[in-house]
Short mmCIF file of C-alpha atoms and ligand atoms in Angstrom, two decimals:
data_model
loop_
_atom_site.label_atom_id
_atom_site.label_comp_id
_atom_site.label_asym_id
_atom_site.label_seq_id
_atom_site.Cartn_x
_atom_site.Cartn_y
_atom_site.Cartn_z
CA UNK A 1 -13.86 -3.97 20.26
CA UNK A 2 -13.11 -7.31 18.61
CA UNK A 3 -13.37 -10.32 20.92
CA UNK A 4 -10.61 -12.19 19.06
CA UNK A 5 -7.31 -10.62 20.16
CA UNK A 6 -5.02 -13.10 18.39
CA UNK A 7 -2.62 -11.64 15.84
CA UNK A 8 -3.98 -11.26 12.31
CA UNK A 9 -1.79 -13.12 9.83
CA UNK A 10 -1.97 -13.44 6.05
CA UNK A 11 -3.37 -17.03 6.19
CA UNK A 12 -5.89 -15.95 8.84
CA UNK A 13 -7.14 -13.18 6.57
CA UNK A 14 -7.65 -15.62 3.69
CA UNK A 15 -9.44 -18.01 6.06
CA UNK A 16 -11.80 -15.21 7.09
CA UNK A 17 -13.23 -15.17 3.57
CA UNK A 18 -13.87 -18.92 3.64
CA UNK A 19 -15.53 -18.52 7.06
CA UNK A 20 -17.70 -15.64 5.82
CA UNK A 21 -16.20 -13.22 8.38
CA UNK A 22 -15.99 -9.59 7.23
CA UNK A 23 -12.49 -8.07 7.15
CA UNK A 24 -12.00 -4.56 8.56
CA UNK A 25 -9.20 -2.32 7.30
CA UNK A 26 -8.25 1.34 7.91
CA UNK A 27 -5.26 3.46 7.05
CA UNK A 28 -2.90 4.92 9.65
CA UNK A 29 0.33 6.86 9.28
CA UNK A 30 1.72 7.39 12.79
CA UNK A 31 2.22 5.64 16.15
CA UNK A 32 -0.68 7.01 18.27
CA UNK A 33 -3.43 6.64 15.67
CA UNK A 34 -2.19 3.19 14.62
CA UNK A 35 -2.26 2.13 18.28
CA UNK A 36 -5.86 3.35 18.65
CA UNK A 37 -6.98 1.65 15.43
CA UNK A 38 -5.27 -1.56 16.56
CA UNK A 39 -6.92 -1.37 20.01
CA UNK A 40 -10.28 -0.90 18.26
CA UNK A 41 -9.87 -4.40 16.80
CA UNK A 42 -9.42 -3.43 13.14
CA UNK A 43 -7.92 -6.43 11.30
CA UNK A 44 -5.64 -4.69 8.79
CA UNK A 45 -3.86 -1.33 9.01
CA UNK A 46 -2.74 0.09 5.69
CA UNK A 47 0.10 2.59 5.55
CA UNK A 48 -1.41 4.00 2.38
CA UNK A 49 0.28 6.30 -0.09
CA UNK A 50 -2.87 8.35 0.58
CA UNK A 51 -0.53 9.93 3.12
CA UNK A 52 0.44 12.16 0.18
CA UNK A 53 -3.03 13.71 0.14
CA UNK A 54 -4.30 13.49 3.74
CA UNK A 55 -1.00 14.04 5.62
CA UNK A 56 1.25 15.93 3.20
CA UNK A 57 -1.57 18.05 1.71
CA UNK A 58 -0.76 17.21 -1.93
CA UNK A 59 -3.26 16.84 -4.79
CA UNK A 60 -2.21 13.29 -5.73
CA UNK A 61 -0.32 10.33 -4.28
CA UNK A 62 2.34 10.50 -6.99
CA UNK A 63 5.00 12.55 -5.11
CA UNK A 64 5.15 10.08 -2.19
CA UNK A 65 8.55 8.35 -1.99
CA UNK A 66 9.61 4.93 -0.72
CA UNK A 67 11.67 6.56 2.06
CA UNK A 68 8.60 8.52 3.21
CA UNK A 69 6.42 5.40 3.23
CA UNK A 70 9.08 3.53 5.23
CA UNK A 71 9.32 6.43 7.71
CA UNK A 72 5.57 6.17 8.42
CA UNK A 73 5.46 2.35 8.25
CA UNK A 74 8.18 2.08 10.89
CA UNK A 75 5.96 3.98 13.39
CA UNK A 76 2.78 2.09 12.48
CA UNK A 77 4.51 -1.31 12.57
CA UNK A 78 5.69 -0.70 16.15
CA UNK A 79 2.21 0.43 17.24
CA UNK A 80 0.19 -2.51 15.95
CA UNK A 81 0.03 -5.39 18.45
CA UNK A 82 -2.74 -7.35 16.68
CA UNK A 83 -3.49 -5.98 13.20
CA UNK A 84 -1.74 -7.07 10.04
CA UNK A 85 0.10 -3.98 8.79
CA UNK A 86 0.28 -3.64 4.99
CA UNK A 87 2.44 -1.01 3.32
CA UNK A 88 1.61 0.67 0.02
CA UNK A 89 4.40 0.58 -2.55
CA UNK A 90 4.52 4.12 -3.95
CA UNK A 91 4.82 5.09 -7.61
CA UNK A 92 7.09 3.90 -9.33
CA UNK A 93 8.74 1.58 -6.78
CA UNK A 94 7.44 -1.59 -8.50
CA UNK A 95 7.53 -0.48 -12.15
CA UNK A 96 11.27 -0.75 -12.83
CA UNK A 97 11.39 -4.53 -13.09
CA UNK A 98 10.80 -7.52 -10.85
CA UNK A 99 14.20 -7.42 -9.10
CA UNK A 100 13.97 -3.73 -8.35
CA UNK A 101 10.46 -4.30 -6.92
CA UNK A 102 11.77 -7.14 -4.71
CA UNK A 103 14.62 -4.94 -3.50
CA UNK A 104 12.22 -2.10 -2.65
CA UNK A 105 9.60 -4.31 -0.96
CA UNK A 106 12.33 -6.14 0.98
CA UNK A 107 13.41 -2.77 2.40
CA UNK A 108 9.88 -2.34 3.78
CA UNK A 109 9.99 -5.70 5.56
CA UNK A 110 13.59 -5.23 6.78
CA UNK A 111 13.25 -1.63 8.02
CA UNK A 112 9.76 -1.81 9.59
CA UNK A 113 7.79 -4.40 11.55
CA UNK A 114 5.16 -4.50 8.79
CA UNK A 115 4.35 -7.86 7.22
CA UNK A 116 3.00 -7.27 3.70
CA UNK A 117 2.96 -4.79 0.82
CA UNK A 118 0.20 -3.52 -1.45
CA UNK A 119 0.71 -2.71 -5.10
CA UNK A 120 -1.66 -1.01 -7.48
CA UNK A 121 -2.10 -3.27 -10.47
CA UNK A 122 -3.78 -6.28 -11.99
CA UNK A 123 -2.77 -8.63 -14.80
CA UNK A 124 -0.03 -6.26 -16.00
CA UNK A 125 1.68 -6.56 -12.60
CA UNK A 126 1.27 -10.35 -12.30
CA UNK A 127 4.96 -11.05 -12.97
CA UNK A 128 6.05 -8.59 -10.28
CA UNK A 129 3.52 -10.03 -7.80
CA UNK A 130 4.80 -13.54 -8.53
CA UNK A 131 8.39 -12.39 -7.99
CA UNK A 132 7.57 -10.77 -4.65
CA UNK A 133 5.58 -13.79 -3.44
CA UNK A 134 8.38 -16.15 -4.52
CA UNK A 135 10.75 -14.04 -2.41
CA UNK A 136 8.42 -14.52 0.59
CA UNK A 137 6.85 -11.07 0.51
CA UNK A 138 3.04 -11.20 0.92
CA UNK A 139 1.25 -8.99 -1.62
CA UNK A 140 -2.15 -7.32 -1.51
CA UNK A 141 -3.20 -6.15 -4.96
CA UNK A 142 -5.30 -3.05 -5.79
CA UNK A 143 -7.49 -2.74 -8.90
CA UNK A 144 -10.51 -0.76 -10.03
CA UNK A 145 -9.64 2.90 -9.54
CA UNK A 146 -5.88 3.18 -9.17
CA UNK A 147 -4.96 6.66 -7.89
CA UNK A 148 -1.35 6.28 -9.12
CA UNK A 149 -2.84 6.29 -12.68
CA UNK A 150 -4.84 9.46 -12.10
CA UNK A 151 -3.35 11.29 -15.11
CA UNK A 152 -4.12 8.37 -17.41
CA UNK A 153 -7.66 7.96 -16.06
CA UNK A 154 -8.37 11.71 -16.02
CA UNK A 155 -10.22 11.58 -12.67
CA UNK A 156 -11.50 9.46 -9.80
CA UNK A 157 -14.50 7.98 -11.68
CA UNK A 158 -16.19 4.62 -11.09
CA UNK A 159 -14.46 1.76 -12.95
CA UNK A 160 -16.92 -0.35 -14.98
CA UNK A 161 -14.82 -2.53 -17.30
CA UNK A 162 -16.20 -5.95 -16.28
CA UNK A 163 -13.87 -8.09 -18.42
CA UNK A 164 -10.77 -6.19 -17.27
CA UNK A 165 -11.75 -6.32 -13.59
CA UNK A 166 -12.41 -10.07 -13.73
CA UNK A 167 -9.22 -10.75 -15.70
CA UNK A 168 -7.17 -8.64 -13.24
CA UNK A 169 -8.68 -10.40 -10.21
CA UNK A 170 -7.98 -13.88 -11.62
CA UNK A 171 -4.46 -12.90 -12.69
CA UNK A 172 -3.43 -11.51 -9.28
CA UNK A 173 -4.92 -14.52 -7.49
CA UNK A 174 -2.98 -16.81 -9.84
CA UNK A 175 0.20 -14.78 -9.24
CA UNK A 176 -0.12 -15.38 -5.49
CA UNK A 177 -1.65 -12.17 -4.09
CA UNK A 178 -3.39 -12.86 -0.76
CA UNK A 179 -6.08 -10.15 -1.08
CA UNK A 180 -7.42 -7.63 -3.54
CA UNK A 181 -8.53 -4.04 -2.91
CA UNK A 182 -11.36 -2.98 -5.25
CA UNK A 183 -11.70 0.79 -5.47
CA UNK A 184 -14.72 2.61 -6.97
CA UNK A 185 -16.40 -0.36 -8.66
CA UNK A 186 -20.20 -0.77 -9.04
CA UNK A 187 -21.56 -2.92 -6.18
CA UNK A 188 -22.88 -5.76 -8.40
CA UNK A 189 -19.64 -5.99 -10.36
CA UNK A 190 -17.62 -6.07 -7.12
CA UNK A 191 -19.90 -8.91 -5.96
CA UNK A 192 -19.17 -10.82 -9.17
CA UNK A 193 -15.40 -10.35 -8.76
CA UNK A 194 -15.66 -11.40 -5.10
CA UNK A 195 -17.44 -14.62 -6.09
CA UNK A 196 -14.94 -15.36 -8.86
CA UNK A 197 -11.82 -15.63 -6.65
CA UNK A 198 -10.84 -17.42 -3.44
CA UNK A 199 -8.75 -14.58 -2.01
CA UNK A 200 -10.64 -11.85 -0.11
CA UNK A 201 -11.72 -8.63 -1.79
CA UNK A 202 -11.59 -5.45 0.29
CA UNK A 203 -13.77 -2.69 -1.07
CA UNK A 204 -13.59 1.08 -0.98
CA UNK A 205 -16.51 2.55 -2.88
CA UNK A 206 -17.26 -0.98 -4.09
CA UNK A 207 -20.51 -1.76 -2.28
CA UNK A 208 -21.38 -4.13 0.56
CA UNK A 209 -20.66 -7.50 -1.09
CA UNK A 210 -16.86 -7.41 -0.82
CA UNK A 211 -15.23 -9.64 1.80
CA UNK A 212 -14.04 -6.58 3.69
CA UNK A 213 -14.04 -2.79 3.69
CA UNK A 214 -11.32 -0.15 3.87
CA UNK A 215 -11.48 3.61 4.43
CA UNK A 216 -8.88 6.34 4.73
CA UNK A 217 -8.79 7.14 8.48
CA UNK A 218 -8.74 10.92 8.01
CA UNK A 219 -11.98 10.74 5.95
CA UNK A 220 -13.73 8.68 8.63
CA UNK A 221 -12.55 11.03 11.41
CA UNK A 222 -13.59 14.25 9.68
CA UNK A 223 -10.02 15.46 9.21
CA UNK A 224 -10.32 16.11 5.47
CA UNK A 225 -12.31 19.35 5.21
CA UNK A 226 -13.60 20.02 1.72
CA UNK A 227 -13.02 16.42 0.60
CA UNK A 228 -16.53 15.06 0.02
CA UNK A 229 -16.43 11.47 -1.19
CA UNK A 230 -19.65 9.54 -1.80
CA UNK A 231 -18.24 6.27 -0.44
CA UNK A 232 -17.16 7.72 2.92
CA UNK A 233 -19.18 7.65 6.12
CA UNK A 234 -17.97 10.18 8.72
CA UNK A 235 -17.85 8.60 12.17
CA UNK A 236 -16.40 11.65 13.94
CA UNK A 237 -15.84 15.36 13.42
CA UNK A 238 -12.32 15.69 14.79
CA UNK A 239 -11.64 18.64 12.49
CA UNK A 240 -14.10 20.76 14.48
CA UNK A 241 -12.90 19.31 17.80
CA UNK A 242 -9.26 20.18 17.05
CA UNK A 243 -10.07 23.67 15.72
CA UNK A 244 -12.23 24.45 18.81
CA UNK A 245 -9.61 23.13 21.24
CA UNK A 246 -6.83 25.18 19.57
CA UNK A 247 -9.03 28.31 19.58
CA UNK A 248 -9.92 27.90 23.30
CA UNK A 249 -6.22 27.43 24.16
CA UNK A 250 -5.36 30.58 22.19
CA UNK A 251 -8.06 32.56 24.02
CA UNK A 252 -6.87 31.30 27.43
CA UNK A 253 -3.25 32.28 26.71
CA UNK A 254 -4.29 35.74 25.44
CA UNK A 255 -6.43 36.49 28.49
CA UNK A 256 -3.84 35.05 30.92
CA UNK A 257 -5.91 32.12 32.25
CA UNK A 258 -3.44 29.55 30.96
CA UNK A 259 -1.28 28.33 32.58
CA UNK A 260 -3.27 28.27 35.85
CA UNK A 261 -2.06 27.25 39.28
CA UNK A 262 -2.43 23.52 38.50
CA UNK A 263 -0.14 23.81 35.48
CA UNK A 264 2.52 25.85 37.34
CA UNK A 265 5.43 24.66 39.52
CA UNK A 266 6.07 26.21 42.99
O1 KIV B 301 -3.48 4.68 -0.18
C1 KIV B 301 -4.53 4.28 0.33
O2 KIV B 301 -4.98 4.73 1.39
C2 KIV B 301 -5.27 3.24 -0.38
C3 KIV B 301 -6.65 2.93 0.10
C4 KIV B 301 -7.57 3.94 -0.42
C5 KIV B 301 -7.06 1.56 -0.24
O3 KIV B 301 -4.78 2.69 -1.32
#
């Protein structure tokens, strides 16, 4: 567990880069898991639109709606006592103009206890990021592989366009983003981007030189059977634990050993 229990704020996160302290970030989508992740001392909890794939069982993140994200963010925001909770803006909640994006992101801050939003996009989204920041809404940007562009990209491949990645990073920093997620970027290129900007980079499949790391919680816990991603390290096999527990319960009910005396009222 982290020794520093003070609340993680946006300025504190930026200061962590200057101090050379690694930033830890994980996704969560409900109250109990967010509480556990928070108690574990993780700095940032992301209510990711990955909920479309790992919670809703869909193939992409595209069907996730703003109302669904807010529903999950409301639970996570109440659970996190220390972590900074960041909420993913789903497709296309920030593509219909700056004012529409502000209206949508403001809903997140007004209807949940979360304190920042994340949007997929680089230089092309700079105007929207600037609008949100001007309205007082902290923005984490997300470049490299952008899952909301899956149909345009044609897959989840590694992103190697050096000029574009550097231009995007500089543009979102200039627009006022407080951090940048780099997804599926070669390690050396991610290191170059990290050195080129003052705001922290948080990598997923972007090597060890980013200022922080993020993973999807369900991948780390072994709750995504059949989803084998090179950048993931499995820290638990909860899929097997849950399946075994459910099977043992089923057996006990069938053979009449549950409920026992301890679980029965006299
Ligand atoms: O939606 C999500 O979980 C994300 C992370 C993979 C960074 O965007």
